[in-house]
Amino acid sequence: MQKHGTQQVREEEEHLIHRAEIQSFNDATEHNRTILGVPDKKVDLKSMPKPLRWFAYCVGILFVLMVIGMLIQYLNG
């Protein structure tokens, strides 16, 4: 039986909502998630605007380069 387009979209939305509801394993994480607003899912870089995405990539690359530089300095020192 073939599903109607809106029915399929509704089922996908329900699946995403269910996936987004992560159960907390203690009171501290529940407090952080609900009161402080700590995100409970990973950031999808592909959904971000292009300038923000490039900024995130540059920060990650700079971090890796600094770690490599520190290791080189430590091994040479």
Short mmCIF file of the N, C-alpha and C atoms (twelve columns), coordinates in Angstrom:
data_MODEL
# 
_entry.id   MODEL 
# 
loop_
_atom_site.group_PDB 
_atom_site.id 
_atom_site.type_symbol 
_atom_site.label_atom_id 
_atom_site.label_alt_id 
_atom_site.label_comp_id 
_atom_site.label_asym_id 
_atom_site.label_seq_id 
_atom_site.Cartn_x 
_atom_site.Cartn_y 
_atom_site.Cartn_z 
_atom_site.pdbx_PDB_model_num 
ATOM 1   N N  . MET A 1  0.844  -1.182 0.000  1 
ATOM 2   C CA . MET A 1  0.000  0.000  0.000  1 
ATOM 3   C C  . MET A 1  0.889  1.244  0.000  1 
ATOM 4   N N  . GLN A 2  0.594  2.155  -0.861 1 
ATOM 5   C CA . GLN A 2  1.391  3.360  -0.995 1 
ATOM 6   C C  . GLN A 2  0.870  4.433  -0.038 1 
ATOM 7   N N  . LYS A 3  1.806  5.165  0.579  1 
ATOM 8   C CA . LYS A 3  1.428  6.207  1.532  1 
ATOM 9   C C  . LYS A 3  1.308  7.540  0.815  1 
ATOM 10  N N  . HIS A 4  0.402  8.354  1.296  1 
ATOM 11  C CA . HIS A 4  0.228  9.705  0.775  1 
ATOM 12  C C  . HIS A 4  1.412  10.554 1.241  1 
ATOM 13  N N  . GLY A 5  1.789  11.561 0.485  1 
ATOM 14  C CA . GLY A 5  2.953  12.389 0.786  1 
ATOM 15  C C  . GLY A 5  2.905  13.033 2.150  1 
ATOM 16  N N  . THR A 6  1.737  13.577 2.535  1 
ATOM 17  C CA . THR A 6  1.640  14.241 3.840  1 
ATOM 18  C C  . THR A 6  1.724  13.238 4.977  1 
ATOM 19  N N  . GLN A 7  1.210  12.031 4.769  1 
ATOM 20  C CA . GLN A 7  1.295  11.006 5.814  1 
ATOM 21  C C  . GLN A 7  2.747  10.608 6.038  1 
ATOM 22  N N  . GLN A 8  3.500  10.482 4.974  1 
ATOM 23  C CA . GLN A 8  4.904  10.108 5.101  1 
ATOM 24  C C  . GLN A 8  5.690  11.214 5.795  1 
ATOM 25  N N  . VAL A 9  5.420  12.472 5.451  1 
ATOM 26  C CA . VAL A 9  6.100  13.596 6.083  1 
ATOM 27  C C  . VAL A 9  5.764  13.637 7.569  1 
ATOM 28  N N  . ARG A 10 4.489  13.411 7.920  1 
ATOM 29  C CA . ARG A 10 4.074  13.430 9.317  1 
ATOM 30  C C  . ARG A 10 4.794  12.327 10.106 1 
ATOM 31  N N  . GLU A 11 4.927  11.153 9.533  1 
ATOM 32  C CA . GLU A 11 5.626  10.066 10.218 1 
ATOM 33  C C  . GLU A 11 7.099  10.397 10.404 1 
ATOM 34  N N  . GLU A 12 7.727  11.044 9.415  1 
ATOM 35  C CA . GLU A 12 9.125  11.433 9.552  1 
ATOM 36  C C  . GLU A 12 9.289  12.488 10.643 1 
ATOM 37  N N  . GLU A 13 8.346  13.442 10.733 1 
ATOM 38  C CA . GLU A 13 8.405  14.461 11.769 1 
ATOM 39  C C  . GLU A 13 8.243  13.843 13.153 1 
ATOM 40  N N  . GLU A 14 7.335  12.889 13.295 1 
ATOM 41  C CA . GLU A 14 7.150  12.216 14.580 1 
ATOM 42  C C  . GLU A 14 8.410  11.453 14.974 1 
ATOM 43  N N  . HIS A 15 9.071  10.839 13.997 1 
ATOM 44  C CA . HIS A 15 10.306 10.107 14.278 1 
ATOM 45  C C  . HIS A 15 11.389 11.071 14.755 1 
ATOM 46  N N  . LEU A 16 11.501 12.256 14.112 1 
ATOM 47  C CA . LEU A 16 12.503 13.231 14.518 1 
ATOM 48  C C  . LEU A 16 12.207 13.789 15.901 1 
ATOM 49  N N  . ILE A 17 10.931 14.026 16.202 1 
ATOM 50  C CA . ILE A 17 10.560 14.522 17.527 1 
ATOM 51  C C  . ILE A 17 10.893 13.472 18.578 1 
ATOM 52  N N  . HIS A 18 10.602 12.214 18.301 1 
ATOM 53  C CA . HIS A 18 10.904 11.143 19.249 1 
ATOM 54  C C  . HIS A 18 12.406 11.023 19.449 1 
ATOM 55  N N  . ARG A 19 13.172 11.163 18.366 1 
ATOM 56  C CA . ARG A 19 14.622 11.067 18.459 1 
ATOM 57  C C  . ARG A 19 15.201 12.231 19.250 1 
ATOM 58  N N  . ALA A 20 14.572 13.413 19.170 1 
ATOM 59  C CA . ALA A 20 15.080 14.592 19.860 1 
ATOM 60  C C  . ALA A 20 14.822 14.520 21.363 1 
ATOM 61  N N  . GLU A 21 13.855 13.727 21.794 1 
ATOM 62  C CA . GLU A 21 13.536 13.609 23.211 1 
ATOM 63  C C  . GLU A 21 14.453 12.577 23.843 1 
ATOM 64  N N  . ILE A 22 15.590 13.026 24.312 1 
ATOM 65  C CA . ILE A 22 16.558 12.137 24.934 1 
ATOM 66  C C  . ILE A 22 16.272 12.077 26.421 1 
ATOM 67  N N  . GLN A 23 16.207 10.896 26.938 1 
ATOM 68  C CA . GLN A 23 15.935 10.716 28.357 1 
ATOM 69  C C  . GLN A 23 17.182 11.038 29.172 1 
ATOM 70  N N  . SER A 24 17.021 11.815 30.241 1 
ATOM 71  C CA . SER A 24 18.128 12.145 31.125 1 
ATOM 72  C C  . SER A 24 18.365 10.984 32.080 1 
ATOM 73  N N  . PHE A 25 19.642 10.737 32.374 1 
ATOM 74  C CA . PHE A 25 19.947 9.623  33.272 1 
ATOM 75  C C  . PHE A 25 20.113 10.059 34.718 1 
ATOM 76  N N  . ASN A 26 20.129 11.367 34.995 1 
ATOM 77  C CA . ASN A 26 20.119 11.846 36.376 1 
ATOM 78  C C  . ASN A 26 19.544 13.258 36.432 1 
ATOM 79  N N  . ASP A 27 19.378 13.786 37.640 1 
ATOM 80  C CA . ASP A 27 18.754 15.094 37.815 1 
ATOM 81  C C  . ASP A 27 19.619 16.232 37.298 1 
ATOM 82  N N  . ALA A 28 20.941 16.074 37.365 1 
ATOM 83  C CA . ALA A 28 21.826 17.155 36.934 1 
ATOM 84  C C  . ALA A 28 21.712 17.394 35.429 1 
ATOM 85  N N  . THR A 29 21.689 16.336 34.647 1 
ATOM 86  C CA . THR A 29 21.574 16.519 33.202 1 
ATOM 87  C C  . THR A 29 20.190 17.025 32.824 1 
ATOM 88  N N  . GLU A 30 19.181 16.603 33.549 1 
ATOM 89  C CA . GLU A 30 17.826 17.105 33.311 1 
ATOM 90  C C  . GLU A 30 17.765 18.609 33.597 1 
ATOM 91  N N  . HIS A 31 18.399 19.042 34.702 1 
ATOM 92  C CA . HIS A 31 18.441 20.463 35.050 1 
ATOM 93  C C  . HIS A 31 19.183 21.254 33.976 1 
ATOM 94  N N  . ASN A 32 20.340 20.757 33.537 1 
ATOM 95  C CA . ASN A 32 21.116 21.454 32.509 1 
ATOM 96  C C  . ASN A 32 20.331 21.575 31.212 1 
ATOM 97  N N  . ARG A 33 19.608 20.542 30.859 1 
ATOM 98  C CA . ARG A 33 18.881 20.547 29.587 1 
ATOM 99  C C  . ARG A 33 17.669 21.475 29.642 1 
ATOM 100 N N  . THR A 34 16.902 21.422 30.730 1 
ATOM 101 C CA . THR A 34 15.649 22.176 30.775 1 
ATOM 102 C C  . THR A 34 15.828 23.605 31.279 1 
ATOM 103 N N  . ILE A 35 16.596 23.809 32.326 1 
ATOM 104 C CA . ILE A 35 16.720 25.135 32.935 1 
ATOM 105 C C  . ILE A 35 17.818 25.962 32.266 1 
ATOM 106 N N  . LEU A 36 18.999 25.379 32.091 1 
ATOM 107 C CA . LEU A 36 20.128 26.125 31.553 1 
ATOM 108 C C  . LEU A 36 20.140 26.165 30.030 1 
ATOM 109 N N  . GLY A 37 19.430 25.265 29.394 1 
ATOM 110 C CA . GLY A 37 19.361 25.276 27.940 1 
ATOM 111 C C  . GLY A 37 20.523 24.590 27.247 1 
ATOM 112 N N  . VAL A 38 21.121 23.610 27.892 1 
ATOM 113 C CA . VAL A 38 22.212 22.869 27.264 1 
ATOM 114 C C  . VAL A 38 21.618 21.991 26.168 1 
ATOM 115 N N  . PRO A 39 22.161 22.047 24.941 1 
ATOM 116 C CA . PRO A 39 21.602 21.241 23.854 1 
ATOM 117 C C  . PRO A 39 21.787 19.760 24.117 1 
ATOM 118 N N  . ASP A 40 20.815 18.968 23.676 1 
ATOM 119 C CA . ASP A 40 20.880 17.534 23.911 1 
ATOM 120 C C  . ASP A 40 21.134 16.743 22.634 1 
ATOM 121 N N  . LYS A 41 21.482 17.426 21.559 1 
ATOM 122 C CA . LYS A 41 21.814 16.718 20.327 1 
ATOM 123 C C  . LYS A 41 22.991 17.410 19.660 1 
ATOM 124 N N  . LYS A 42 23.677 16.682 18.798 1 
ATOM 125 C CA . LYS A 42 24.853 17.222 18.128 1 
ATOM 126 C C  . LYS A 42 24.464 18.303 17.137 1 
ATOM 127 N N  . VAL A 43 25.411 19.182 16.878 1 
ATOM 128 C CA . VAL A 43 25.198 20.258 15.922 1 
ATOM 129 C C  . VAL A 43 25.424 19.716 14.519 1 
ATOM 130 N N  . ASP A 44 24.482 20.013 13.630 1 
ATOM 131 C CA . ASP A 44 24.620 19.616 12.238 1 
ATOM 132 C C  . ASP A 44 25.190 20.803 11.476 1 
ATOM 133 N N  . LEU A 45 26.486 20.741 11.134 1 
ATOM 134 C CA . LEU A 45 27.131 21.865 10.467 1 
ATOM 135 C C  . LEU A 45 26.519 22.151 9.105  1 
ATOM 136 N N  . LYS A 46 25.971 21.151 8.451  1 
ATOM 137 C CA . LYS A 46 25.408 21.361 7.120  1 
ATOM 138 C C  . LYS A 46 24.123 22.185 7.160  1 
ATOM 139 N N  . SER A 47 23.490 22.278 8.328  1 
ATOM 140 C CA . SER A 47 22.259 23.065 8.426  1 
ATOM 141 C C  . SER A 47 22.542 24.521 8.785  1 
ATOM 142 N N  . MET A 48 23.800 24.846 9.098  1 
ATOM 143 C CA . MET A 48 24.167 26.215 9.469  1 
ATOM 144 C C  . MET A 48 24.374 27.074 8.218  1 
ATOM 145 N N  . PRO A 49 24.272 28.400 8.367  1 
ATOM 146 C CA . PRO A 49 24.600 29.285 7.246  1 
ATOM 147 C C  . PRO A 49 26.067 29.122 6.853  1 
ATOM 148 N N  . LYS A 50 26.354 29.371 5.587  1 
ATOM 149 C CA . LYS A 50 27.691 29.128 5.058  1 
ATOM 150 C C  . LYS A 50 28.792 29.896 5.802  1 
ATOM 151 N N  . PRO A 51 28.640 31.205 6.120  1 
ATOM 152 C CA . PRO A 51 29.721 31.895 6.840  1 
ATOM 153 C C  . PRO A 51 29.995 31.297 8.220  1 
ATOM 154 N N  . LEU A 52 28.945 30.908 8.916  1 
ATOM 155 C CA . LEU A 52 29.117 30.309 10.234 1 
ATOM 156 C C  . LEU A 52 29.777 28.938 10.128 1 
ATOM 157 N N  . ARG A 53 29.425 28.200 9.106  1 
ATOM 158 C CA . ARG A 53 30.022 26.888 8.873  1 
ATOM 159 C C  . ARG A 53 31.522 27.036 8.601  1 
ATOM 160 N N  . TRP A 54 31.896 28.002 7.756  1 
ATOM 161 C CA . TRP A 54 33.311 28.218 7.458  1 
ATOM 162 C C  . TRP A 54 34.066 28.660 8.702  1 
ATOM 163 N N  . PHE A 55 33.446 29.491 9.533  1 
ATOM 164 C CA . PHE A 55 34.071 29.909 10.782 1 
ATOM 165 C C  . PHE A 55 34.336 28.696 11.678 1 
ATOM 166 N N  . ALA A 56 33.363 27.790 11.780 1 
ATOM 167 C CA . ALA A 56 33.537 26.588 12.604 1 
ATOM 168 C C  . ALA A 56 34.664 25.717 12.058 1 
ATOM 169 N N  . TYR A 57 34.737 25.570 10.746 1 
ATOM 170 C CA . TYR A 57 35.824 24.787 10.152 1 
ATOM 171 C C  . TYR A 57 37.178 25.435 10.431 1 
ATOM 172 N N  . CYS A 58 37.265 26.760 10.306 1 
ATOM 173 C CA . CYS A 58 38.532 27.457 10.549 1 
ATOM 174 C C  . CYS A 58 38.968 27.327 12.008 1 
ATOM 175 N N  . VAL A 59 38.038 27.443 12.934 1 
ATOM 176 C CA . VAL A 59 38.371 27.291 14.353 1 
ATOM 177 C C  . VAL A 59 38.876 25.870 14.619 1 
ATOM 178 N N  . GLY A 60 38.232 24.873 14.037 1 
ATOM 179 C CA . GLY A 60 38.683 23.492 14.214 1 
ATOM 180 C C  . GLY A 60 40.068 23.259 13.643 1 
ATOM 181 N N  . ILE A 61 40.327 23.823 12.467 1 
ATOM 182 C CA . ILE A 61 41.644 23.665 11.847 1 
ATOM 183 C C  . ILE A 61 42.717 24.376 12.672 1 
ATOM 184 N N  . LEU A 62 42.416 25.594 13.154 1 
ATOM 185 C CA . LEU A 62 43.374 26.306 13.993 1 
ATOM 186 C C  . LEU A 62 43.676 25.545 15.273 1 
ATOM 187 N N  . PHE A 63 42.674 24.933 15.859 1 
ATOM 188 C CA . PHE A 63 42.880 24.143 17.073 1 
ATOM 189 C C  . PHE A 63 43.835 22.983 16.802 1 
ATOM 190 N N  . VAL A 64 43.600 22.270 15.716 1 
ATOM 191 C CA . VAL A 64 44.455 21.136 15.376 1 
ATOM 192 C C  . VAL A 64 45.882 21.613 15.106 1 
ATOM 193 N N  . LEU A 65 46.044 22.716 14.373 1 
ATOM 194 C CA . LEU A 65 47.383 23.236 14.088 1 
ATOM 195 C C  . LEU A 65 48.105 23.676 15.361 1 
ATOM 196 N N  . MET A 66 47.379 24.279 16.307 1 
ATOM 197 C CA . MET A 66 48.009 24.677 17.565 1 
ATOM 198 C C  . MET A 66 48.455 23.458 18.374 1 
ATOM 199 N N  . VAL A 67 47.659 22.412 18.387 1 
ATOM 200 C CA . VAL A 67 48.049 21.196 19.109 1 
ATOM 201 C C  . VAL A 67 49.292 20.596 18.473 1 
ATOM 202 N N  . ILE A 68 49.337 20.546 17.147 1 
ATOM 203 C CA . ILE A 68 50.518 20.018 16.458 1 
ATOM 204 C C  . ILE A 68 51.733 20.888 16.762 1 
ATOM 205 N N  . GLY A 69 51.570 22.212 16.737 1 
ATOM 206 C CA . GLY A 69 52.672 23.117 17.062 1 
ATOM 207 C C  . GLY A 69 53.174 22.927 18.479 1 
ATOM 208 N N  . MET A 70 52.261 22.733 19.429 1 
ATOM 209 C CA . MET A 70 52.665 22.507 20.818 1 
ATOM 210 C C  . MET A 70 53.413 21.197 20.962 1 
ATOM 211 N N  . LEU A 71 52.990 20.166 20.249 1 
ATOM 212 C CA . LEU A 71 53.707 18.885 20.300 1 
ATOM 213 C C  . LEU A 71 55.110 19.020 19.719 1 
ATOM 214 N N  . ILE A 72 55.231 19.763 18.633 1 
ATOM 215 C CA . ILE A 72 56.556 19.973 18.038 1 
ATOM 216 C C  . ILE A 72 57.454 20.741 18.997 1 
ATOM 217 N N  . GLN A 73 56.922 21.778 19.625 1 
ATOM 218 C CA . GLN A 73 57.714 22.553 20.588 1 
ATOM 219 C C  . GLN A 73 58.118 21.685 21.775 1 
ATOM 220 N N  . TYR A 74 57.232 20.844 22.238 1 
ATOM 221 C CA . TYR A 74 57.528 19.980 23.379 1 
ATOM 222 C C  . TYR A 74 58.613 18.968 23.017 1 
ATOM 223 N N  . LEU A 75 58.536 18.392 21.839 1 
ATOM 224 C CA . LEU A 75 59.523 17.391 21.437 1 
ATOM 225 C C  . LEU A 75 60.875 18.017 21.116 1 
ATOM 226 N N  . ASN A 76 60.905 19.258 20.653 1 
ATOM 227 C CA . ASN A 76 62.175 19.934 20.353 1 
ATOM 228 C C  . ASN A 76 62.805 20.570 21.582 1 
ATOM 229 N N  . GLY A 77 62.014 20.842 22.597 1 
ATOM 230 C CA . GLY A 77 62.497 21.596 23.746 1 
ATOM 231 C C  . GLY A 77 63.214 20.763 24.703 1 
# 
